[in-house]
mmCIF file of C-alpha atoms in Angstrom:
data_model
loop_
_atom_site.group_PDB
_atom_site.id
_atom_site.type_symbol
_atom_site.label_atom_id
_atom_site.label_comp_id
_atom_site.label_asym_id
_atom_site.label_seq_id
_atom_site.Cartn_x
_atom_site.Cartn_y
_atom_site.Cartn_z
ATOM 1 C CA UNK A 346 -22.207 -0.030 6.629
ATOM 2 C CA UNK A 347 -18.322 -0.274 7.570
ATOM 3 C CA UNK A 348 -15.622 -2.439 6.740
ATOM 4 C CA UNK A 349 -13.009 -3.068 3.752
ATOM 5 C CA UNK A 350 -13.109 -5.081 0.985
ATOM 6 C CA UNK A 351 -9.761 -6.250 -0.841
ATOM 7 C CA UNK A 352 -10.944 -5.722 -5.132
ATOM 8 C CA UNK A 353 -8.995 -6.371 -7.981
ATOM 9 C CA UNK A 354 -8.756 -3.401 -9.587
ATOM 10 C CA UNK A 355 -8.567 -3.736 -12.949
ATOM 11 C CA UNK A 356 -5.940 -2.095 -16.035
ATOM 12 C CA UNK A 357 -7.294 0.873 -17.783
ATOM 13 C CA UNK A 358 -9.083 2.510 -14.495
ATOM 14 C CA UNK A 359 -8.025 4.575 -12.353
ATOM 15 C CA UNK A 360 -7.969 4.239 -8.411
ATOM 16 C CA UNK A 361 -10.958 6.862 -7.912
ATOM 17 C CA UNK A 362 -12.928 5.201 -10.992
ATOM 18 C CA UNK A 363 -13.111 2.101 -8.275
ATOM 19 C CA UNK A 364 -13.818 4.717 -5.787
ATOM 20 C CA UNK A 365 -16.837 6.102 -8.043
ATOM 21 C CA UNK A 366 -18.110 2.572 -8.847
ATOM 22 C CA UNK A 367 -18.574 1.642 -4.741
ATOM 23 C CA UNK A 368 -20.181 4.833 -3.814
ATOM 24 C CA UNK A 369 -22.897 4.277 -7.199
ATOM 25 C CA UNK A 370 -22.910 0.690 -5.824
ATOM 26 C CA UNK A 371 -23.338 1.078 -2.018
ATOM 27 C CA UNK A 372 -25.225 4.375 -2.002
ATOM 28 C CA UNK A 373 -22.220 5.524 0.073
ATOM 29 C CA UNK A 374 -20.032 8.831 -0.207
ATOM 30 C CA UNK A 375 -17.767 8.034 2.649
ATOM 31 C CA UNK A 376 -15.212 5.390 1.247
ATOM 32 C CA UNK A 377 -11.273 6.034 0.587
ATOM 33 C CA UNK A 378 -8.680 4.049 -0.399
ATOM 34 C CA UNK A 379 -5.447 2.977 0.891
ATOM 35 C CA UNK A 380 -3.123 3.121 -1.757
ATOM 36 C CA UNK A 381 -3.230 4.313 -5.451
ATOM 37 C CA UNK A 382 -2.656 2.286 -8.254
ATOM 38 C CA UNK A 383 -1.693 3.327 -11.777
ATOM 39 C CA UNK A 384 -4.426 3.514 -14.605
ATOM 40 C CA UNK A 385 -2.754 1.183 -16.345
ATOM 41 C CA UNK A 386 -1.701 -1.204 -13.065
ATOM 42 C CA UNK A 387 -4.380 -3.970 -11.805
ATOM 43 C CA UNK A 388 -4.183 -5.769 -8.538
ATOM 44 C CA UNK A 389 -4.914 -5.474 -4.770
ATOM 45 C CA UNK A 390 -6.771 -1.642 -4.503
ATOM 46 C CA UNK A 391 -8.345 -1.693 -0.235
ATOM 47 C CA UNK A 392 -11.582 -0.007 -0.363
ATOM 48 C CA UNK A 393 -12.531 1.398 3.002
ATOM 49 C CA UNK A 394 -16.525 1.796 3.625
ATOM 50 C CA UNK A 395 -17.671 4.604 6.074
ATOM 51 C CA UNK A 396 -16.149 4.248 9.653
ATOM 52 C CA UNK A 397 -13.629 2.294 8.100
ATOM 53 C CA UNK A 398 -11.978 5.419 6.295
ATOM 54 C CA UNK A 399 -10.102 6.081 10.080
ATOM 55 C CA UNK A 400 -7.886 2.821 9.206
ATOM 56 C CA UNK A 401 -6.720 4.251 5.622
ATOM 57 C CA UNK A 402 -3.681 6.046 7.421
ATOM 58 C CA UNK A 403 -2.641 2.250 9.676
ATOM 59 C CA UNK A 404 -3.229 0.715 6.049
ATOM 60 C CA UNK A 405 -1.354 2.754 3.671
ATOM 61 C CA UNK A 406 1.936 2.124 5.887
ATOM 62 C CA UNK A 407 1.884 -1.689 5.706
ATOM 63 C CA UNK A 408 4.270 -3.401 3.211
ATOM 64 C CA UNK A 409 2.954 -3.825 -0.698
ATOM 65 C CA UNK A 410 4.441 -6.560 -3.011
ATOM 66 C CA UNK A 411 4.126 -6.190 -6.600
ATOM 67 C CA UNK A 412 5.151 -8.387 -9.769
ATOM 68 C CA UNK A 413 6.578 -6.227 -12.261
ATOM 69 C CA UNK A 414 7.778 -6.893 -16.550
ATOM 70 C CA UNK A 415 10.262 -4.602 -17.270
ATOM 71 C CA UNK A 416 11.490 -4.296 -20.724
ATOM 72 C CA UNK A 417 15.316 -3.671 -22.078
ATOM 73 C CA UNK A 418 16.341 -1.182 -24.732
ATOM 74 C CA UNK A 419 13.658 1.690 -24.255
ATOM 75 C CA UNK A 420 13.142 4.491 -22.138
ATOM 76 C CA UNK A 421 9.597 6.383 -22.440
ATOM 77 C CA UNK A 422 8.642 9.485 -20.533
ATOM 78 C CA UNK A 423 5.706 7.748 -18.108
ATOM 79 C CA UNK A 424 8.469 5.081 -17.536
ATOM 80 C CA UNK A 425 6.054 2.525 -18.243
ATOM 81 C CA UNK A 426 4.409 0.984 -21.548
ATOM 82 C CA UNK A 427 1.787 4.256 -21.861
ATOM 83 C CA UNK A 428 4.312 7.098 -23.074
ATOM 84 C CA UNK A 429 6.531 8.428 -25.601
ATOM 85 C CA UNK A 430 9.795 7.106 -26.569
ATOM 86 C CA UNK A 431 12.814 8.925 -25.760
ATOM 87 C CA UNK A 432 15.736 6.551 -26.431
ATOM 88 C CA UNK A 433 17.011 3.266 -27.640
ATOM 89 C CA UNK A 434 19.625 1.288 -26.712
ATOM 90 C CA UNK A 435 20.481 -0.935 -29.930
ATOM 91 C CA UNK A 436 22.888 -2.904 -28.157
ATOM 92 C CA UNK A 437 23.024 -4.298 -24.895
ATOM 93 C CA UNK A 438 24.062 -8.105 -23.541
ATOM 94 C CA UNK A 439 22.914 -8.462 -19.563
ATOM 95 C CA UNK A 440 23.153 -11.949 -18.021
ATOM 96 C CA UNK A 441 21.369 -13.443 -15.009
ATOM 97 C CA UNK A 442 23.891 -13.228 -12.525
ATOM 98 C CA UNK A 443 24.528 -9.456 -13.433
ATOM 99 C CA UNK A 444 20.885 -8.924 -12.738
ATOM 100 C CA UNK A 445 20.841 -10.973 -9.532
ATOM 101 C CA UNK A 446 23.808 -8.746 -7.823
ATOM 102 C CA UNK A 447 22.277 -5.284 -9.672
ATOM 103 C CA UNK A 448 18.914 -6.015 -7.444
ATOM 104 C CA UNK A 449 20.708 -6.711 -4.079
ATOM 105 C CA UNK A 450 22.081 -3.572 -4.478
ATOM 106 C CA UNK A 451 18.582 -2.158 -4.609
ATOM 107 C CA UNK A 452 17.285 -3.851 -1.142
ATOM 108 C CA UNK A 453 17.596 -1.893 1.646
ATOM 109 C CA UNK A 454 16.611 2.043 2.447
ATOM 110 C CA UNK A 455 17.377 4.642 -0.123
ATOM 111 C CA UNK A 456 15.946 8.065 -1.403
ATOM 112 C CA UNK A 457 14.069 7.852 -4.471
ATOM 113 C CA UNK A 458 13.105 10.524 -7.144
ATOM 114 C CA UNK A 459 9.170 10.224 -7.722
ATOM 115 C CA UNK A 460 8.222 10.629 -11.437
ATOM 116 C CA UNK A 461 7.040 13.431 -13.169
ATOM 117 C CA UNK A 462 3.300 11.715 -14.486
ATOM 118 C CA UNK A 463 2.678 11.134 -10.952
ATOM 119 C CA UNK A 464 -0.121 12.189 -8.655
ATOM 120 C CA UNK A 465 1.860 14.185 -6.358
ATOM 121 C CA UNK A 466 1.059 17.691 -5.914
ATOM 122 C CA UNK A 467 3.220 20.678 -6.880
ATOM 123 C CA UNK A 468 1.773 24.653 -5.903
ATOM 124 C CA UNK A 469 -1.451 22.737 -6.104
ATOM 125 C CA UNK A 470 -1.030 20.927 -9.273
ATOM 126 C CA UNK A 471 -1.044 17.257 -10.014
ATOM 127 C CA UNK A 472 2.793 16.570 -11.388
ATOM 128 C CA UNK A 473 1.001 14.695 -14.313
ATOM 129 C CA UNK A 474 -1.305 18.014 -15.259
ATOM 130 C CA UNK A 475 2.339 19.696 -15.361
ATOM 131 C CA UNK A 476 4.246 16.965 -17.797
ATOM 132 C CA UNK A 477 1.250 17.038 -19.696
ATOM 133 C CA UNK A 478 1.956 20.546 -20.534
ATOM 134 C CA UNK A 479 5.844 19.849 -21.118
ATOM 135 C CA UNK A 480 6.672 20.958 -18.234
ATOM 136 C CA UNK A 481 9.289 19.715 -15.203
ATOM 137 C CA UNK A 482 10.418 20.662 -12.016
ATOM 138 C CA UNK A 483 12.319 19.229 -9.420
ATOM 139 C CA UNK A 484 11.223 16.409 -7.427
ATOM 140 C CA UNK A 485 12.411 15.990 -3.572
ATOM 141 C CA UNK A 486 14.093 12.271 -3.032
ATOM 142 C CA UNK A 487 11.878 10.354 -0.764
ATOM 143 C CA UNK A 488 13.405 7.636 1.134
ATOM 144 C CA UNK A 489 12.423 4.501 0.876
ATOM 145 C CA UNK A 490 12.983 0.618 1.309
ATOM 146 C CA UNK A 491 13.235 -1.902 -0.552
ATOM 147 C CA UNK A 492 12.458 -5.386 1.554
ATOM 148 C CA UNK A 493 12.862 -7.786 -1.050
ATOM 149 C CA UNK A 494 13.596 -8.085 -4.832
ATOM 150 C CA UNK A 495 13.575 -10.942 -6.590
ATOM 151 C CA UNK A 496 14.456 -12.268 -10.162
ATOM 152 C CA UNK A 497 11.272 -14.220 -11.419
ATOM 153 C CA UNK A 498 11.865 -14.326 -14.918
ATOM 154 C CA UNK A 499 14.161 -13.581 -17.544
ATOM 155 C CA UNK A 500 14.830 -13.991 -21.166
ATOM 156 C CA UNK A 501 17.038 -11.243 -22.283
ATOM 157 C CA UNK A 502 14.873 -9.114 -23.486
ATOM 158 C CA UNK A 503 12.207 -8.778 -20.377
ATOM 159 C CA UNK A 504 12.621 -9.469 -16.272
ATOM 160 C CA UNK A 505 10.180 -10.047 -14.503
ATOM 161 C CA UNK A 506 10.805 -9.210 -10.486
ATOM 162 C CA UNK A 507 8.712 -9.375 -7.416
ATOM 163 C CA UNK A 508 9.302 -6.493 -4.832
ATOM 164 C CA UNK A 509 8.173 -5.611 -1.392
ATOM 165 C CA UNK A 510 8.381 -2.574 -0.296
ATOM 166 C CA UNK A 511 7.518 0.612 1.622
ATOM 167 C CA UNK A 512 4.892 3.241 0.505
ATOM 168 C CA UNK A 513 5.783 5.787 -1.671
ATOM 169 C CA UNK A 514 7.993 3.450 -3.918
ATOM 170 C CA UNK A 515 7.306 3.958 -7.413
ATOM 171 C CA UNK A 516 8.133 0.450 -9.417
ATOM 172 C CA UNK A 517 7.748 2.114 -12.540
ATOM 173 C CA UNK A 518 11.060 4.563 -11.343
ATOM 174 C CA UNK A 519 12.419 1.182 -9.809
ATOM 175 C CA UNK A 520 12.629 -0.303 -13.511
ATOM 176 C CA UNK A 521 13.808 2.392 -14.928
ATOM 177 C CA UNK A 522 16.869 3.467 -12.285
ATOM 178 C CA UNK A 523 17.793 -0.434 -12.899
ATOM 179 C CA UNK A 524 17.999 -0.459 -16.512
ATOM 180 C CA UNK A 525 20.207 2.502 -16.577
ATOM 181 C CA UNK A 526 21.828 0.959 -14.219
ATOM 182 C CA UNK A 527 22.448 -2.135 -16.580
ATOM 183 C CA UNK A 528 23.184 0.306 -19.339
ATOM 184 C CA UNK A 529 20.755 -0.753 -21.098
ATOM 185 C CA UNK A 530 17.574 1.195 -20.495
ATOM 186 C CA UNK A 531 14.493 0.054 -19.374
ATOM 187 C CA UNK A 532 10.153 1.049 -19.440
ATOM 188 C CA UNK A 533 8.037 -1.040 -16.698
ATOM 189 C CA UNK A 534 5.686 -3.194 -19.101
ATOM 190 C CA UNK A 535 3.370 -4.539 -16.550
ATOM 191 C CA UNK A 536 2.668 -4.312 -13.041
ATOM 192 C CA UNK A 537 0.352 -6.166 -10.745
ATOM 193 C CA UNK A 538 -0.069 -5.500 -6.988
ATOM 194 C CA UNK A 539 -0.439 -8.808 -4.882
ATOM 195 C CA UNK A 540 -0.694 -6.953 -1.360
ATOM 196 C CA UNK A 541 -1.323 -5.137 0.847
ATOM 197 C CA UNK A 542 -0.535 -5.858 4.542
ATOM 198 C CA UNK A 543 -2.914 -8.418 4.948
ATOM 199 C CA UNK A 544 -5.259 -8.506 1.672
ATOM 200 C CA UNK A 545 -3.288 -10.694 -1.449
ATOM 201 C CA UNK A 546 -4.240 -10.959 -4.489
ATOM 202 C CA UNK A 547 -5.691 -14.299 -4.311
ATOM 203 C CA UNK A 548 -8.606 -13.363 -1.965
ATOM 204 C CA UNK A 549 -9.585 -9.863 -4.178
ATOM 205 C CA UNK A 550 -12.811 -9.634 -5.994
ATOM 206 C CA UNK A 551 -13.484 -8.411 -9.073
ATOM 207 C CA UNK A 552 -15.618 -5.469 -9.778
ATOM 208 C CA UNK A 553 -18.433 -7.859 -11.704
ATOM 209 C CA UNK A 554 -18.353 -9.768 -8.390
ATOM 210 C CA UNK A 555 -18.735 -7.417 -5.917
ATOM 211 C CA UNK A 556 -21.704 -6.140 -7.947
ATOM 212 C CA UNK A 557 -23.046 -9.492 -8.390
ATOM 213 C CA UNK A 558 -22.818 -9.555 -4.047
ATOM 214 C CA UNK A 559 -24.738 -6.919 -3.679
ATOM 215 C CA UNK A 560 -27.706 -7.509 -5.859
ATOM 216 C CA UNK A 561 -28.078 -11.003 -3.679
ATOM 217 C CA UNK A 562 -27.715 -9.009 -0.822
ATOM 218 C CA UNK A 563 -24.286 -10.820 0.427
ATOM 219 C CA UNK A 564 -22.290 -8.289 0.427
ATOM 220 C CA UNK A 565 -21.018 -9.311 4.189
ATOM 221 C CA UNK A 566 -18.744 -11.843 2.445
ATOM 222 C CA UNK A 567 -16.086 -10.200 1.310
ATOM 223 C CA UNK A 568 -16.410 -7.112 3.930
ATOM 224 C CA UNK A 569 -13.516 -7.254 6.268
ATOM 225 C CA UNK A 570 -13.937 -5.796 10.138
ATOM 226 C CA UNK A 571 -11.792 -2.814 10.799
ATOM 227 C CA UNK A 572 -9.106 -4.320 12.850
ATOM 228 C CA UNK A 573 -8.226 -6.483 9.494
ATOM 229 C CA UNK A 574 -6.241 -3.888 8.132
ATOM 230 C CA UNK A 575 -4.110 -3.342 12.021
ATOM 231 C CA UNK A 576 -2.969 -7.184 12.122
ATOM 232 C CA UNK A 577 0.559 -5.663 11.445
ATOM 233 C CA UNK A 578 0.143 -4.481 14.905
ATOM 234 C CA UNK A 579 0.340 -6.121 18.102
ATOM 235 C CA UNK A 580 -2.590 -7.025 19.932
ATOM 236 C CA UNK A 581 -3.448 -5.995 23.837
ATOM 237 C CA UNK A 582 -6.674 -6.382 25.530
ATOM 238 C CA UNK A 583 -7.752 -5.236 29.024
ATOM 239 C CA UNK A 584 -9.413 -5.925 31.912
ATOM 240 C CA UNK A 585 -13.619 -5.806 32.250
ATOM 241 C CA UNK A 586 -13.217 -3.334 34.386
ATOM 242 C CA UNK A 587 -11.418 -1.013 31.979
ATOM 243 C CA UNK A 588 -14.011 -1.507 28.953
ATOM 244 C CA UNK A 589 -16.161 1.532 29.369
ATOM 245 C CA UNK A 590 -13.257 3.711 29.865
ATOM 246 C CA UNK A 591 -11.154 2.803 26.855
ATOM 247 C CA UNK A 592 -14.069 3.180 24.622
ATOM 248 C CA UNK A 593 -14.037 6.618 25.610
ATOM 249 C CA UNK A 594 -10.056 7.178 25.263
ATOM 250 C CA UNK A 595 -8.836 6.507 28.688
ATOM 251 C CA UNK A 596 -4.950 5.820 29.009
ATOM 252 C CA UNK A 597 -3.900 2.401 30.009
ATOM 253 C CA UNK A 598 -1.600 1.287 32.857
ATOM 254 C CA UNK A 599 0.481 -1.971 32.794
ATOM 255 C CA UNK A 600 -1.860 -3.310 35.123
ATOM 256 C CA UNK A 601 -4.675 -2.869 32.706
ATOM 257 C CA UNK A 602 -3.391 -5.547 30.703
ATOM 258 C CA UNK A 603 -5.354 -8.954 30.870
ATOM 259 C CA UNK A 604 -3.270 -10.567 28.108
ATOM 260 C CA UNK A 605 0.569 -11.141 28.985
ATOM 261 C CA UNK A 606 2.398 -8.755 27.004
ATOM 262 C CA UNK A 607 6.016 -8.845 27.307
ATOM 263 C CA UNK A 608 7.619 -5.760 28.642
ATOM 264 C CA UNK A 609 9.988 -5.253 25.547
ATOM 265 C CA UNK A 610 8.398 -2.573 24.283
ATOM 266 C CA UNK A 611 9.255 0.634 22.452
ATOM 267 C CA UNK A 612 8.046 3.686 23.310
ATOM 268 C CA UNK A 613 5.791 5.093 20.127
ATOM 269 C CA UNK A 614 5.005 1.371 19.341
ATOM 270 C CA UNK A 615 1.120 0.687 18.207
ATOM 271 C CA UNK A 616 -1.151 -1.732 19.222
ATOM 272 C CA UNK A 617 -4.601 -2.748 18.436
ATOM 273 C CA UNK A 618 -6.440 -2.644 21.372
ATOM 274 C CA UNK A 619 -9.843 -5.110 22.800
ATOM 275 C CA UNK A 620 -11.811 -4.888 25.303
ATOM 276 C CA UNK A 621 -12.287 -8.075 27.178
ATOM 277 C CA UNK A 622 -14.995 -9.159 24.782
ATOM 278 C CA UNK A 623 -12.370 -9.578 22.080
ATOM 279 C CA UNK A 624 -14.369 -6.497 20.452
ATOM 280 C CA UNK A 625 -11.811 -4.061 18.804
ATOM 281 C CA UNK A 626 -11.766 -0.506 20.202
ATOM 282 C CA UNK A 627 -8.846 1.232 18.667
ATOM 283 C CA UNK A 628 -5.126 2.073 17.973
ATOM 284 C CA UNK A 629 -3.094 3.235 21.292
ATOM 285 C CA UNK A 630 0.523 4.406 21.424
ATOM 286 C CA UNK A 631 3.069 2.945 23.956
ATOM 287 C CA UNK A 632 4.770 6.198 25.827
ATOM 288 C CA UNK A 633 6.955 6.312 28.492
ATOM 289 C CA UNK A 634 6.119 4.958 32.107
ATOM 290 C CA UNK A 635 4.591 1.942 31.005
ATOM 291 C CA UNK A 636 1.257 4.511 29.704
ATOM 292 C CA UNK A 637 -0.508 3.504 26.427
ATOM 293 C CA UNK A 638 -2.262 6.587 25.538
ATOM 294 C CA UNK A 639 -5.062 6.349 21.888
ATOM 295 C CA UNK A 640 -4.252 7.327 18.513
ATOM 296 C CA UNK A 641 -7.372 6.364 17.581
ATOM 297 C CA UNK A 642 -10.709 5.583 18.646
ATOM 298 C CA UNK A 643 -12.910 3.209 16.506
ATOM 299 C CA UNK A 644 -16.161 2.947 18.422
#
């Protein structure tokens, strides 16, 4: 069994509980995801079955978009609605259009401080395990960008944004840096994840579903191929002649090509890769000399 299937992970389990749940359900030990999710977060969580763990790395770059409720006048230690309190703000007045010009200033690249209750490792300790114990060290800036933010909602008290972004961006740290921002403090209330590259929210199944699947044995319906998670990539196929070998890594020449691909190209660009039965083979790498040479070999 191999392929991905886009599940609706629900508040109040963690990423690897959905992990734990598939392998009990499939009989499977070999499945990853591409993207963690906060306990307390629901949305878009891409579960990758067997062979389809080699796409996790392809996957995990693509853009998410989230919808996010922040709330005014508090400031809590997990930055979100789950920790303790650590100040007020009593008094604070924030219109629209002061919101709306605070946000642009947010788009773009910049270097963002990950939060302490976060899953990164520190001398081979989770940074939550460490805050737990009152502890805190310093956290490297990571940059990141921003691609869009917008102003959904807003009644003085509570915004509610949409944001696409990179990996690595933390919305929870997002809220927060923009209510201090605002001067008037700010904890991320709720969050819901409505992408990821190609899987939206609107096409995710819920746990209860994808049980119900595979007790009727129809599973196949919501299990994606591979090459579902690449179509952020461009496509090239080759040849019939050139099948065999690119199964088995081979470089490609220019004159490989059977589809027209247009010679703009950048060197260290992907592509997802066919044979010339339209059957997906893999990820190569444009170098130099008009060479694609594989980053990775599906079959």
């Amino acid at each position: 069994m191999k392929g991905i299937i886009n599940i609706l992970k629900p508040p109040g389990m963690t990423s690897f509980d959905v992990i734990f749940f598939c392998r009990k359900l499939f009989g499977i030990k070999k499945i990853g995801h591409a993207g963690t999710l906060d306990p307390g977060a629901a949305g878009v969580l891409t579960i990758c079955i067997g062979r389809a763990t080699k796409v996790v790395p392809f996957l995990t770059e693509t853009h998410k978009v989230y919808r996010a409720e922040m709330e005014f006048g508090t400031e809590t230690t997990t930055l979100d609605a789950f920790g303790e309190v650590t100040n007020r703000v009593e008094d604070f007045s924030i219109s629209e259009e002061e919101i709306r010009n605070i946000l642009e200033e947010f788009k773009g690249e910049s270097e963002q401080i990950p939060p302490m209750y976060s899953a990164i490792r520190h001398k081979g300790k989770r940074l939550y395990e460490l805050a737990r114990q009152g502890k805190r060290v310093e956290r490297k800036p990571r940059k990141i960008t921003i691609y869009d933010l917008e102003l959904i909602a807003f009644d003085g008290q509570k915004l509610t944004i949409d944001v696409e972004c990179s990996k690595g961006t933390y919305i929870r740290t997002l809220c927060a840096d923009i209510g201090k921002r605002l001067e008037a403090g700010a904890y991320m209330s709720f969050l819901v994840r409505t992408k990821v590259g190609e899987f939206s929210l609107d096409k995710a199944v819920t746990l209860e579903e994808l049980e119900f699947l595979v007790t009727k044995d129809r599973v196949e319906e919501v299990l994606e191929p591979l090459d579902r998670a690449l179509k952020h990539l461009k496509m090239i196929q080759v040849k019939a002649e050139f099948d065999e070998p690119i199964s088995n890594g081979v470089s490609i020449e220019w004159d490989n090509l059977l589809n027209g691909l247009s010679h703009n190209v950048k060197v260290g660009e992907r592509f997802r890769v066919y044979n010339s039965k339209d059957e997906f083979i893999g990820v190569y790498v444009y170098h130099n000399k008009d060479i694609f040479k594989p980053e990775r070999i599906f079959v």
